[in-house]
Amino acid sequence: IASFPEVNKNKIVTYGASQGGALSVVASALSGKVKKSYSAGSSYSCLQNRVEIGSGIFEPLNKFLTTYPQHTETVFDTLTYFDMNNMVSLLKAPASFMVGLSDPICLPHFVYSIYEHTPSEKEVMLVPFAPHCIADQYRDFVYNEFAQL
């Protein structure tokens, strides 16, 4: 997108929720051209623990390893390549995170873990009673920041 002549390269941001939140962080970390990353309820962190408890999309993998435990080490070794707690170490842009404290899919402590591992300038909004979604207050915060770019 930065190669398009109509794009202001000083105003590129990423924004997403759940898997999109994880992709927002990944895109920012890998591109080096992003002014700020916004992520609500990011998934894909603490993957070994998520598989062990069968959280969200990792329930089928939990069932697979219950049936075929001999593959556990290989699966967990492979998952480390996709764990956001490892990927976020590449992030240089400022980052903003929202943690929905009632999210049953991307559990709060998994999302907060990404925030804790972020080495760049960062901020977090903890939203009580927020389920698996972008809370209105975070959406309003992000849109207000967009307006000031």
XYZ file of N, CA and C in Angstrom:
447
model
N 0.820 -1.189 0.000
C 0.000 0.000 0.000
C 0.870 1.262 0.000
N 2.031 1.183 0.618
C 2.915 2.346 0.673
C 3.426 2.748 -0.702
N 3.359 1.856 -1.673
C 3.842 2.172 -3.014
C 2.822 2.953 -3.845
N 1.575 3.041 -3.393
C 0.558 3.793 -4.138
C 0.826 5.290 -3.998
N 0.831 6.031 -5.097
C 1.148 7.455 -5.026
C 0.147 8.261 -4.201
N -1.096 7.812 -4.125
C -2.104 8.556 -3.368
C -2.052 8.307 -1.860
N -1.177 7.417 -1.417
C -1.073 7.094 0.005
C -0.020 7.966 0.676
N -0.413 8.594 1.769
C 0.528 9.367 2.578
C 1.291 8.376 3.449
N 2.545 8.180 3.169
C 3.350 7.174 3.869
C 3.532 7.475 5.352
N 3.243 8.709 5.769
C 3.353 9.086 7.182
C 2.079 8.832 7.964
N 1.048 8.302 7.289
C -0.239 8.092 7.960
C -0.727 6.648 7.858
N 0.164 5.720 7.636
C -0.227 4.312 7.525
C -0.352 3.718 8.922
N -1.508 3.136 9.195
C -1.746 2.439 10.456
C -2.351 1.075 10.143
N -2.309 0.187 11.119
C -3.003 -1.091 11.000
C -4.029 -1.170 12.126
N -5.139 -1.858 11.842
C -6.242 -1.914 12.806
C -6.996 -3.213 12.596
N -7.228 -3.954 13.665
C -7.985 -5.181 13.541
C -8.372 -5.743 14.889
N -9.245 -6.741 14.851
C -9.709 -7.406 16.066
C -9.622 -8.914 15.896
N -9.407 -9.608 17.006
C -9.285 -11.060 17.027
C -8.135 -11.470 16.106
N -8.397 -12.337 15.130
C -7.331 -12.715 14.205
C -6.837 -11.480 13.458
N -7.749 -10.566 13.122
C -7.356 -9.323 12.460
C -6.457 -8.471 13.341
N -6.650 -8.550 14.663
C -5.779 -7.835 15.593
C -4.378 -8.397 15.578
N -4.288 -9.710 15.510
C -2.978 -10.345 15.408
C -2.315 -9.960 14.087
N -3.084 -9.963 13.005
C -2.538 -9.595 11.703
C -2.130 -8.125 11.662
N -2.833 -7.285 12.396
C -2.450 -5.873 12.501
C -1.047 -5.748 13.078
N -0.779 -6.503 14.139
C 0.532 -6.472 14.780
C 1.591 -7.071 13.848
N 1.275 -8.183 13.212
C 2.225 -8.831 12.308
C 2.574 -7.909 11.140
N 1.562 -7.304 10.530
C 1.816 -6.396 9.405
C 2.703 -5.237 9.836
N 2.438 -4.696 11.006
C 3.258 -3.587 11.515
C 4.683 -4.042 11.780
N 4.817 -5.209 12.392
C 6.146 -5.713 12.748
C 6.983 -6.020 11.517
N 6.352 -6.550 10.496
C 7.107 -6.971 9.313
C 7.338 -5.865 8.291
N 6.461 -4.862 8.263
C 6.592 -3.847 7.214
C 7.583 -2.745 7.564
N 7.593 -2.323 8.801
C 8.449 -1.213 9.187
C 7.983 0.138 8.668
N 6.802 0.197 8.042
C 6.298 1.442 7.454
C 5.043 1.952 8.146
N 4.684 1.336 9.249
C 3.427 1.657 9.919
C 3.672 2.672 11.025
N 2.811 3.684 11.069
C 2.930 4.722 12.099
C 2.471 4.199 13.461
N 1.397 3.393 13.471
C 0.895 2.832 14.729
C 0.042 1.613 14.424
N 0.082 0.654 15.336
C -0.703 -0.568 15.230
C -1.805 -0.542 16.288
N -3.043 -0.839 15.864
C -4.184 -0.906 16.782
C -4.732 -2.328 16.746
N -4.897 -2.919 17.917
C -5.298 -4.314 17.990
C -6.282 -4.528 19.135
N -7.441 -5.053 18.791
C -8.464 -5.349 19.809
C -8.634 -6.860 19.922
N -8.465 -7.370 21.121
C -8.674 -8.798 21.352
C -7.818 -9.686 20.471
N -6.546 -9.368 20.360
C -5.646 -10.150 19.508
C -5.613 -11.608 19.913
N -5.648 -12.440 18.919
C -5.516 -13.870 19.195
C -4.103 -14.318 18.864
N -3.866 -15.583 18.981
C -2.601 -16.216 18.618
C -1.448 -15.913 19.567
N -1.726 -15.879 20.844
C -0.643 -15.782 21.827
C -0.792 -16.922 22.823
N 0.307 -17.249 23.482
C 0.308 -18.344 24.474
C -0.297 -19.605 23.855
N 0.152 -19.935 22.668
C -0.514 -20.980 21.888
C -0.477 -22.352 22.545
N 0.605 -22.704 23.189
C 0.642 -24.015 23.842
C -0.446 -24.092 24.911
N -0.578 -23.039 25.691
C -1.612 -23.027 26.733
C -3.008 -23.043 26.125
N -3.193 -22.323 25.027
C -4.507 -22.300 24.375
C -4.878 -23.679 23.848
N -3.911 -24.405 23.326
C -4.179 -25.767 22.860
C -4.505 -26.668 24.049
N -3.737 -26.540 25.110
C -3.943 -27.405 26.283
C -5.345 -27.252 26.871
N -5.878 -26.032 26.882
C -7.229 -25.838 27.445
C -8.313 -25.880 26.373
N -7.911 -25.957 25.107
C -8.893 -26.021 24.022
C -9.618 -24.709 23.802
N -8.906 -23.599 23.938
C -9.502 -22.264 23.831
C -9.774 -21.876 22.385
N -11.015 -21.455 22.100
C -11.380 -20.925 20.790
C -11.068 -21.885 19.663
N -10.365 -21.386 18.654
C -10.088 -22.194 17.462
C -9.103 -23.321 17.727
N -8.559 -23.379 18.929
C -7.576 -24.421 19.238
C -8.207 -25.678 19.834
N -9.524 -25.694 19.950
C -10.208 -26.883 20.452
C -9.954 -28.113 19.570
N -10.042 -28.009 18.240
C -9.758 -29.197 17.407
C -8.334 -29.720 17.576
N -7.386 -28.822 17.762
C -6.004 -29.256 17.955
C -5.861 -29.961 19.304
N -6.577 -29.496 20.300
C -6.617 -30.163 21.602
C -7.134 -31.592 21.438
N -8.198 -31.747 20.678
C -8.778 -33.085 20.462
C -7.822 -33.974 19.671
N -7.130 -33.384 18.678
C -6.158 -34.145 17.906
C -5.053 -34.677 18.814
N -4.510 -33.796 19.679
C -3.408 -34.228 20.546
C -3.879 -35.174 21.644
N -5.129 -35.096 22.013
C -5.681 -36.071 22.959
C -5.696 -37.459 22.322
N -6.002 -37.505 21.033
C -6.047 -38.775 20.300
C -4.654 -39.246 19.881
N -3.788 -38.299 19.528
C -2.446 -38.625 19.029
C -1.375 -37.883 19.832
N -1.208 -38.231 21.102
C -0.275 -37.487 21.953
C 1.184 -37.578 21.504
N 1.519 -38.542 20.687
C 2.896 -38.677 20.207
C 3.309 -37.500 19.325
N 2.345 -36.685 18.872
C 2.651 -35.524 18.020
C 2.733 -34.211 18.806
N 2.591 -34.291 20.119
C 2.527 -33.078 20.941
C 3.766 -32.201 20.785
N 4.937 -32.767 20.907
C 6.163 -31.965 20.835
C 6.297 -31.279 19.476
N 6.024 -32.006 18.411
C 6.116 -31.431 17.061
C 5.121 -30.286 16.884
N 3.898 -30.495 17.346
C 2.868 -29.452 17.225
C 3.281 -28.213 18.007
N 3.702 -28.386 19.241
C 4.065 -27.229 20.065
C 5.310 -26.513 19.521
N 6.274 -27.266 19.013
C 7.449 -26.638 18.403
C 7.048 -25.793 17.200
N 6.147 -26.317 16.384
C 5.690 -25.593 15.192
C 4.892 -24.344 15.575
N 4.072 -24.444 16.590
C 3.248 -23.297 17.004
C 4.075 -22.109 17.479
N 5.280 -22.342 17.960
C 6.094 -21.213 18.432
C 6.372 -20.215 17.307
N 6.383 -20.683 16.051
C 6.609 -19.778 14.918
C 5.451 -18.802 14.728
N 4.275 -19.147 15.228
C 3.073 -18.347 15.009
C 2.606 -17.620 16.262
N 3.289 -17.831 17.370
C 2.873 -17.216 18.632
C 3.187 -15.726 18.609
N 2.179 -14.914 18.852
C 2.350 -13.462 18.804
C 3.366 -12.971 19.831
N 3.543 -13.683 20.911
C 4.535 -13.260 21.904
C 5.949 -13.318 21.348
N 6.176 -14.114 20.316
C 7.476 -14.138 19.643
C 7.525 -13.112 18.512
N 6.465 -13.015 17.749
C 6.408 -12.094 16.617
C 6.488 -10.637 17.061
N 5.874 -10.319 18.181
C 5.791 -8.922 18.617
C 7.166 -8.335 18.936
N 8.147 -9.180 19.136
C 9.497 -8.680 19.419
C 10.057 -7.868 18.252
N 9.504 -8.048 17.054
C 9.952 -7.307 15.870
C 9.274 -5.943 15.737
N 8.285 -5.681 16.565
C 7.488 -4.465 16.433
C 8.276 -3.230 16.869
N 8.377 -2.273 15.976
C 9.068 -1.004 16.266
C 8.073 0.148 16.408
N 6.940 0.059 15.728
C 5.930 1.119 15.759
C 5.210 1.131 17.103
N 4.701 2.276 17.516
C 3.857 2.313 18.712
C 2.654 1.390 18.516
N 2.169 0.837 19.613
C 1.070 -0.111 19.527
C 0.015 0.184 20.586
N -1.228 -0.021 20.192
C -2.362 0.154 21.096
C -3.143 -1.153 21.128
N -3.479 -1.597 22.328
C -4.192 -2.857 22.496
C -5.468 -2.644 23.304
N -6.499 -3.406 22.963
C -7.709 -3.456 23.771
C -7.868 -4.876 24.286
N -8.155 -4.999 25.567
C -8.394 -6.301 26.170
C -9.823 -6.305 26.699
N -10.665 -7.143 26.117
C -12.028 -7.324 26.612
C -11.989 -8.298 27.776
N -12.324 -7.817 28.958
C -12.151 -8.643 30.155
C -13.179 -9.761 30.282
N -14.174 -9.794 29.393
C -15.146 -10.898 29.383
C -15.094 -11.689 28.081
N -13.991 -11.599 27.377
C -13.843 -12.284 26.091
C -13.644 -13.783 26.329
N -14.608 -14.623 25.891
C -14.472 -16.066 26.097
C -13.642 -16.768 25.020
N -13.292 -16.052 23.950
C -12.548 -16.639 22.835
C -11.058 -16.335 22.966
N -10.737 -15.056 22.985
C -9.349 -14.608 23.180
C -9.257 -14.153 24.634
N -8.958 -15.097 25.491
C -9.005 -14.847 26.928
C -8.105 -13.679 27.314
N -8.563 -12.849 28.249
C -7.844 -11.614 28.588
C -6.362 -11.805 28.897
N -6.005 -12.833 29.651
C -4.589 -12.986 29.996
C -3.743 -13.346 28.780
N -4.331 -13.963 27.752
C -3.590 -14.241 26.524
C -3.356 -12.952 25.740
N -4.380 -12.126 25.647
C -4.264 -10.859 24.923
C -3.296 -9.929 25.658
N -3.432 -9.856 26.971
C -2.565 -8.978 27.762
C -1.102 -9.414 27.650
N -0.889 -10.689 27.458
C 0.469 -11.213 27.302
C 1.168 -10.591 26.087
N 0.424 -10.375 25.007
C 1.011 -9.730 23.827
C 1.452 -8.315 24.188
N 0.590 -7.609 24.889
C 0.932 -6.253 25.340
C 2.217 -6.278 26.177
N 2.298 -7.214 27.120
C 3.479 -7.293 27.988
C 4.759 -7.556 27.207
N 4.677 -8.328 26.130
C 5.860 -8.677 25.341
C 6.230 -7.615 24.298
N 5.411 -6.613 24.124
C 5.663 -5.583 23.111
C 6.810 -4.679 23.554
N 7.880 -4.590 22.765
C 9.039 -3.780 23.160
C 8.908 -2.297 22.818
N 8.022 -1.970 21.882
C 7.901 -0.575 21.447
C 6.976 0.199 22.393
N 6.843 1.484 22.133
C 5.901 2.310 22.887
C 4.528 1.650 22.787
N 3.817 1.583 23.907
C 2.561 0.834 23.895
C 1.573 1.414 24.898
N 0.310 1.072 24.666
C -0.767 1.441 25.578
C -1.803 0.321 25.538
N -2.556 0.214 26.619
C -3.585 -0.826 26.668
C -4.853 -0.238 27.273
N -5.988 -0.642 26.703
C -7.286 -0.283 27.252
C -7.943 -1.569 27.734
N -8.140 -1.668 29.030
C -8.836 -2.816 29.620
C -10.311 -2.452 29.697
N -11.165 -3.272 29.086
C -12.589 -2.956 29.018
C -13.389 -4.023 29.764
N -13.877 -3.668 30.975
C -14.685 -4.617 31.737
C -15.952 -5.011 30.972
N -16.337 -6.247 31.101
C -17.570 -6.796 30.534
C -17.600 -6.837 29.007
N -16.487 -6.517 28.350
C -16.454 -6.555 26.879
C -16.292 -7.995 26.414
N -17.191 -8.452 25.551
C -17.067 -9.806 25.001
C -16.079 -9.826 23.842
N -16.189 -10.810 22.984
C -15.287 -10.962 21.842
C -15.721 -10.012 20.726
N -15.267 -8.783 20.812
C -15.639 -7.756 19.839
C -14.740 -6.549 20.052
N -14.954 -5.528 19.229
C -14.292 -4.247 19.470
C -15.248 -3.431 20.320
N -14.845 -3.126 21.540
C -15.692 -2.340 22.432
C -15.874 -0.936 21.875
N -17.066 -0.386 22.090
C -17.371 0.954 21.573
C -16.338 1.985 21.998
N -15.896 1.926 23.260
C -14.954 2.932 23.730
C -13.593 2.818 23.030
N -13.182 1.602 22.676
C -11.915 1.456 21.954
C -12.077 1.926 20.514
N -13.179 1.521 19.873
C -13.439 1.975 18.503
C -13.436 3.504 18.440
N -14.119 4.150 19.385
C -14.168 5.619 19.414
C -12.770 6.207 19.625
N -11.988 5.596 20.510
C -10.615 6.040 20.757
C -9.785 5.965 19.475
N -9.881 4.825 18.772
C -9.093 4.633 17.554
C -9.542 5.626 16.480
N -10.832 5.761 16.275
C -11.331 6.680 15.239
C -10.931 8.116 15.560
N -10.913 8.496 16.832
C -10.476 9.822 17.222
C -8.996 10.019 16.875
N -8.188 8.988 17.115
C -6.768 9.086 16.738
C -6.606 9.170 15.219
N -7.413 8.402 14.472
C -7.352 8.471 13.014
C -7.631 9.903 12.538
N -8.606 10.545 13.157
C -9.001 11.896 12.759
C -7.876 12.907 12.981
N -6.976 12.593 13.897
C -5.885 13.519 14.211
C -4.624 13.281 13.394
N -4.642 12.250 12.565
C -3.454 11.958 11.744
C -3.171 13.071 10.753
